[in-house]
C-alpha positions as CSV (number, residue, x, y, z in Angstrom):
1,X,-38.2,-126.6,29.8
2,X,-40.8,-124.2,29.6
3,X,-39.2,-121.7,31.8
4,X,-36.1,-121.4,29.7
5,X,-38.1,-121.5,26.4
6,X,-39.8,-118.7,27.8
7,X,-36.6,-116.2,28.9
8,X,-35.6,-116.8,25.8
9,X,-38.7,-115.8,23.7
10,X,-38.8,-112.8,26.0
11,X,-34.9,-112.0,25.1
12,X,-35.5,-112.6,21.1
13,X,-38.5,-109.7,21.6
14,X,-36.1,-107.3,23.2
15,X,-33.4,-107.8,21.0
16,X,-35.3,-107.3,17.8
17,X,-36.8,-104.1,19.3
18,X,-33.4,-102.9,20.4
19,X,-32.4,-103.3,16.5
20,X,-35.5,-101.6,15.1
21,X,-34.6,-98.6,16.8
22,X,-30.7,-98.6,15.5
23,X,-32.4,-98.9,11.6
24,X,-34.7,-96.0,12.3
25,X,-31.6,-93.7,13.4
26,X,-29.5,-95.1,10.2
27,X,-31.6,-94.5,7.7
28,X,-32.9,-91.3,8.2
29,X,-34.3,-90.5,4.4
30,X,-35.8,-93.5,3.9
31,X,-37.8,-92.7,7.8
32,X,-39.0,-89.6,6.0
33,X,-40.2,-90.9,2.6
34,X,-42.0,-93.7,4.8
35,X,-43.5,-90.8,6.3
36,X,-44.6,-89.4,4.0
37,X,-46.8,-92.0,2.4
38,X,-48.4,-93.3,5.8
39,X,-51.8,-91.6,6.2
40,X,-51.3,-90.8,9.9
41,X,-50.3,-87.0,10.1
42,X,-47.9,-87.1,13.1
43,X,-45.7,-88.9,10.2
44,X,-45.5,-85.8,8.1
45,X,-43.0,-83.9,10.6
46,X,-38.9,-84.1,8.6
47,X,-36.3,-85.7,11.1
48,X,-33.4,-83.4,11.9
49,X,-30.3,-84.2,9.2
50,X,-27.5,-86.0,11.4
51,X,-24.3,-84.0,11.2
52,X,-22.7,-87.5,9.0
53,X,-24.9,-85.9,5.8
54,X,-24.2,-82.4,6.3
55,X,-20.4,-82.9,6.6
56,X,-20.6,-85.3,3.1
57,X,-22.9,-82.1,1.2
58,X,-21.0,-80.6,-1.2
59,X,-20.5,-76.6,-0.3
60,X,-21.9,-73.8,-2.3
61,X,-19.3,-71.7,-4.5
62,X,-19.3,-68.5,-4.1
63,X,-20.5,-66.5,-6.7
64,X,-18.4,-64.1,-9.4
65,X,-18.0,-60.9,-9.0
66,X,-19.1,-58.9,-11.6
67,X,-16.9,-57.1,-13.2
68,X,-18.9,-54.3,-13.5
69,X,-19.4,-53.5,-10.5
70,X,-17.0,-51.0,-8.5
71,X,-14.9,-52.3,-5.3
72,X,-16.8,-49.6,-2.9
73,X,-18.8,-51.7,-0.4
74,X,-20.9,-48.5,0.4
75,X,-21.5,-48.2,-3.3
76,X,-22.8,-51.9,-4.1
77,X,-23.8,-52.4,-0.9
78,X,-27.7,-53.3,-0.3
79,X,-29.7,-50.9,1.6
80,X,-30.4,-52.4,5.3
81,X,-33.5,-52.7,6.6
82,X,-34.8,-49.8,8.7
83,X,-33.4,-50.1,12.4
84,X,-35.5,-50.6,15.0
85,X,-35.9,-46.7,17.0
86,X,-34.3,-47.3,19.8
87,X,-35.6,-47.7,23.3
88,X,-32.8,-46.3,26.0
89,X,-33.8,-42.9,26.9
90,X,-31.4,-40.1,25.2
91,X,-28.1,-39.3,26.9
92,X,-28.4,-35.9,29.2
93,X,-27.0,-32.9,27.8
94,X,-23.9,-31.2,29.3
95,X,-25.2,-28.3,31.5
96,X,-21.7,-26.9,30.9
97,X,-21.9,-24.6,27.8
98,X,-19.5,-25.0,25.2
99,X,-17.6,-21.7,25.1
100,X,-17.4,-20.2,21.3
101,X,-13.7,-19.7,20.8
102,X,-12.5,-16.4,20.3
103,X,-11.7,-14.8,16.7
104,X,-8.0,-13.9,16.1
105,X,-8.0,-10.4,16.3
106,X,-6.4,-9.0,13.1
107,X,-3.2,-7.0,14.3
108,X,-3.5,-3.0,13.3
109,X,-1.6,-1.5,10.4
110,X,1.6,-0.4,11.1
111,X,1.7,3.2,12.6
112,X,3.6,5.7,10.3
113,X,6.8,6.8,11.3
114,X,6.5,9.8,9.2
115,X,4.2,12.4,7.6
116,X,4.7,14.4,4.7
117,X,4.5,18.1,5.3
118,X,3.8,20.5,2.0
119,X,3.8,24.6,1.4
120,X,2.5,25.6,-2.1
121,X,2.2,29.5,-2.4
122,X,1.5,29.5,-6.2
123,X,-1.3,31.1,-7.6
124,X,-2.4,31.6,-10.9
125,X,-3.3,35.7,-10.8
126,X,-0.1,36.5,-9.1
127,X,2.3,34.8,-11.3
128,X,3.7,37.5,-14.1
129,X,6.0,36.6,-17.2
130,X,8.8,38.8,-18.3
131,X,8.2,41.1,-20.4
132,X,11.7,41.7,-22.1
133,X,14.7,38.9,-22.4
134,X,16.6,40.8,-19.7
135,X,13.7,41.6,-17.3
136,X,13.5,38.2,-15.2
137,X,14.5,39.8,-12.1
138,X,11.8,42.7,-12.2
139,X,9.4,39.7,-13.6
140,X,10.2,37.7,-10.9
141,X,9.7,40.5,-8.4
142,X,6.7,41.2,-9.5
143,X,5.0,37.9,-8.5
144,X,6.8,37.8,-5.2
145,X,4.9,41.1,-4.5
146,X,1.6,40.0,-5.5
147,X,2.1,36.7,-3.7
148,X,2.6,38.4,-0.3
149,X,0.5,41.5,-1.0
150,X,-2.1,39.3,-2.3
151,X,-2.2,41.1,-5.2
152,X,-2.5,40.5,-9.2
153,X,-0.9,43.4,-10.6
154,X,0.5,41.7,-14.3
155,X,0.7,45.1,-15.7
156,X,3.6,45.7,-18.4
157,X,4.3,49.4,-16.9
158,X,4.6,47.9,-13.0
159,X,7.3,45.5,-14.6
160,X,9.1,48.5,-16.3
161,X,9.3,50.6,-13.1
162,X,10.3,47.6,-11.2
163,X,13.6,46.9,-13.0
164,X,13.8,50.9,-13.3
165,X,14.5,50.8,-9.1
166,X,16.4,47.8,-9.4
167,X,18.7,48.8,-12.2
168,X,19.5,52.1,-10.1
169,X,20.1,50.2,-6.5
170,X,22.4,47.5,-8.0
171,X,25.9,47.0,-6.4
172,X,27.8,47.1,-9.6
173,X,27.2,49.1,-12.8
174,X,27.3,46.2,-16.1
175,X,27.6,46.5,-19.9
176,X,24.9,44.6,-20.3
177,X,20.9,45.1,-18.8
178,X,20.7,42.7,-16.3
179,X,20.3,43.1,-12.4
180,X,22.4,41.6,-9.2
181,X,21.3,40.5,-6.2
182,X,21.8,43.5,-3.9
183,X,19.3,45.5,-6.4
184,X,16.9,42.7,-6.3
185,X,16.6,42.4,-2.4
186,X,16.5,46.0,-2.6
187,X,13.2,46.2,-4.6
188,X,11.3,43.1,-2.7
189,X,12.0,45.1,0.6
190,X,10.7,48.5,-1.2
191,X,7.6,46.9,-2.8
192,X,6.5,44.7,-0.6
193,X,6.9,46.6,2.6
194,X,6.6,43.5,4.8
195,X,8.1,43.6,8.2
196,X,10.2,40.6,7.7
197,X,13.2,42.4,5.6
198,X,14.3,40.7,2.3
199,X,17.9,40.3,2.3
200,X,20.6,38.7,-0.3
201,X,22.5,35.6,0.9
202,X,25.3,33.9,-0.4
203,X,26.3,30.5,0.4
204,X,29.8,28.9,0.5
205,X,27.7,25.2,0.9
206,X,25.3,24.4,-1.5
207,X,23.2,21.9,0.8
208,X,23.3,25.2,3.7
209,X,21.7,27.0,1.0
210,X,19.2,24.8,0.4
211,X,17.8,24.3,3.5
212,X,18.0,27.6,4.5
213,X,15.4,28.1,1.3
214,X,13.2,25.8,3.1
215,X,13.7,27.4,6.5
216,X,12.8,31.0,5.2
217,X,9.5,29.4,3.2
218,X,8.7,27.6,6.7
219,X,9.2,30.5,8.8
220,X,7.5,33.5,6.9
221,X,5.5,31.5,4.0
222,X,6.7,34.4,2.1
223,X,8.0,33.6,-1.6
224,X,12.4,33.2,-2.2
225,X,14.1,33.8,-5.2
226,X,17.3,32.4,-6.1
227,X,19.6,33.1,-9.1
228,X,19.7,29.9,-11.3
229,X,21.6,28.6,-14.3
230,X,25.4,30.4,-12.7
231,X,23.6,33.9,-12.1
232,X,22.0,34.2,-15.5
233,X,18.7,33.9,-14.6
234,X,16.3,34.1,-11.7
235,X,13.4,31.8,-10.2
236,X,10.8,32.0,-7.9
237,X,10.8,29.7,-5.1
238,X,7.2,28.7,-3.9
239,X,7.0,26.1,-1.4
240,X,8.2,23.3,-0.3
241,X,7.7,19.1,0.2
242,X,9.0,17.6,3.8
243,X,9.3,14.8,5.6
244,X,8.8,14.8,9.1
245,X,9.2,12.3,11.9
246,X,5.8,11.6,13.8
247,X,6.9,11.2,17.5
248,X,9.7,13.7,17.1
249,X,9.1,16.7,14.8
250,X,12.1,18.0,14.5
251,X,13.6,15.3,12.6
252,X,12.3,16.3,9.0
253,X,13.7,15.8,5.6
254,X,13.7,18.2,2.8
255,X,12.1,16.1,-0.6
256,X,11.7,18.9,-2.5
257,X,10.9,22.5,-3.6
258,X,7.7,23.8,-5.5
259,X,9.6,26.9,-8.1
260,X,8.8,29.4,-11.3
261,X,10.4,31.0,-13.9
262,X,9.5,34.0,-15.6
263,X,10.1,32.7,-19.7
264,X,6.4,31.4,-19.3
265,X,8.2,28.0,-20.5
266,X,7.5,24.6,-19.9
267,X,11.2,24.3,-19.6
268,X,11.2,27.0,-17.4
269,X,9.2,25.6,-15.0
270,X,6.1,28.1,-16.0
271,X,3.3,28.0,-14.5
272,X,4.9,26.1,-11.7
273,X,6.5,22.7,-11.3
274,X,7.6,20.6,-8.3
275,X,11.3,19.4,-8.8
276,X,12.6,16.6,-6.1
277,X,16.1,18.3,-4.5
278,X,18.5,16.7,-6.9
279,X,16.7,17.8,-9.6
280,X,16.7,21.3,-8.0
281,X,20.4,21.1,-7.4
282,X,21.3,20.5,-11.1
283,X,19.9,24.0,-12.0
284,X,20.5,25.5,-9.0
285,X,24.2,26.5,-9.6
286,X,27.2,28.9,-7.9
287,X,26.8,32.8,-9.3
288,X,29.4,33.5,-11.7
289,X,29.8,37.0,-13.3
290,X,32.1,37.5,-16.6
291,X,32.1,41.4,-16.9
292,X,33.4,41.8,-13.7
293,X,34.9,40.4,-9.9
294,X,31.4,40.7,-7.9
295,X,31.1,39.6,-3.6
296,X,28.9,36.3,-4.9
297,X,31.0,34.8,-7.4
298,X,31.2,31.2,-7.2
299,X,28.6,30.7,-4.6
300,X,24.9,29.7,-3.9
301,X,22.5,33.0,-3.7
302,X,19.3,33.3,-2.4
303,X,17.1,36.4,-2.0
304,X,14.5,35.7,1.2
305,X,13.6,37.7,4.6
């Protein structure tokens, strides 16, 4: 009897420490607050929540955003906290160098296929106005001498004695006071005494005639007179504007011609006045004589060595 009464105090001891131990896990607040209030300091330390309590809490809403503030996260962002430097050693540089690329060279202008080419014989002490309505021709001639003689007679006497000569070596006698080509080319060869013979030409083409202007200025860089306005009056031609192909010279275009008139006119061209060729071919007219049948009528006459 004692023996058994003894297992089974020894089994009631157990069991009611066994079942202490299950209330201590349950109540795991309670444990704390007991804590707590015990004066022995080990009893101070908080028991770790079971998961049971942190599963029932309640979570935390997240809070509004304000409505102020913009959507840029970089913007309302708070600064972070200085990194730590860090500690790997820095990366070794490329011993390769980075070649610099190459600027675009900018291509050259464009080479010019052509070049302008200019004769301009006027000037200003050799150029002599008519002295009578009907002298143009010996006013005219006049110049022409001075230009190649280099000269700056403008005398009124030198004009008179010019159309004198001119008057007497004309090929046809006229009513009227005025000169022809023959007795024109007569007096340029006489006064001017240049090798290169002046000589009247007469033209059956007007654009022959033309460029045969330009020739005789290119060649001798002597004055040219032509008869203007259907043989009525007479003009001083003085140079010339071209056009001429660089890498083959003799491909050139005639633009223009540099000419006088004797009036002492603006609208006669006085001093001097560069006319493009069309405008030169609107005064620049076929010969036409009313008193009498003449060898230049109805063509293009020019007066050059």
């Amino acid at each position: 009897m004692d023996e058994p009464r003894a297992r089974i105090g020894r089994a009631r001891r157990v069991l009611l420490s066994g079942g202490l131990g299950l209330l201590v896990m349950g109540a795991a607040p309670w444990s704390a607050a007991a804590a707590d209030a015990s004066p022995s300091p080990e009893a101070t330390a908080s028991p770790t929540p079971t998961a049971s309590a942190a599963q029932t809490e309640e979570p935390t809403p997240a809070p509004t955003p304000d409505p102020g503030v913009g959507t840029n996260a970089e913007a309302t962002a708070e600064p972070s906290s200085t990194p730590e430097p860090s500690t790997s050693p820095p990366p070794t540089p490329d011993p390769t160098p980075t070649p610099n690329p190459s600027p675009t060279p900018t291509p050259p202008p464009p080479s010019p296929t052509a070049t302008i080419r200019a004769l301009n014989l006027y000037r200003s002490t050799a150029m002599v106005r008519q002295y009578t309505n009907y002298w143009c021709v010996p006013a005219v001639t006049q110049s022409m001498v001075n230009l190649v003689k280099g000269t700056s007679n403008k005398r009124y006497l030198t004009q008179k004695y010019y159309y004198k000569l001119t008057r007497q070596h004309n090929r046809y006698t006229y009513a009227t006071k005025g000169n022809d080509p023959q007795g024109w080319a007569w007096s340029l060869r006489y006064f001017t005494q240049s090798q290169a013979k002046y000589q009247w030409r007469a033209f059956s083409n007007k654009t022959t005639a033309i460029n045969s202007i330009a020739e005789a200025l290119k060649r001798t860089r002597h004055p040219v007179g032509v008869t203007v306005r259907g043989g009525t009056h007479a003009w001083v031609v003085l140079g010339y504007r071209m056009s001429v192909n660089v890498e083959d010279s003799s491909k050139q275009t005639l633009l223009g011609f540099y000419v006088s008139g004797p009036l002492g006119t603006t609208a006669d061209r006085w001093p001097y006045k560069y006319l493009t060729v069309s405008q030169f071919r609107d005064v620049f007219t076929r010969y036409h004589e009313w008193q009498r049948s003449v060898i230049w009528e109805g063509k293009w006459v020019v007066i050059s060595e």
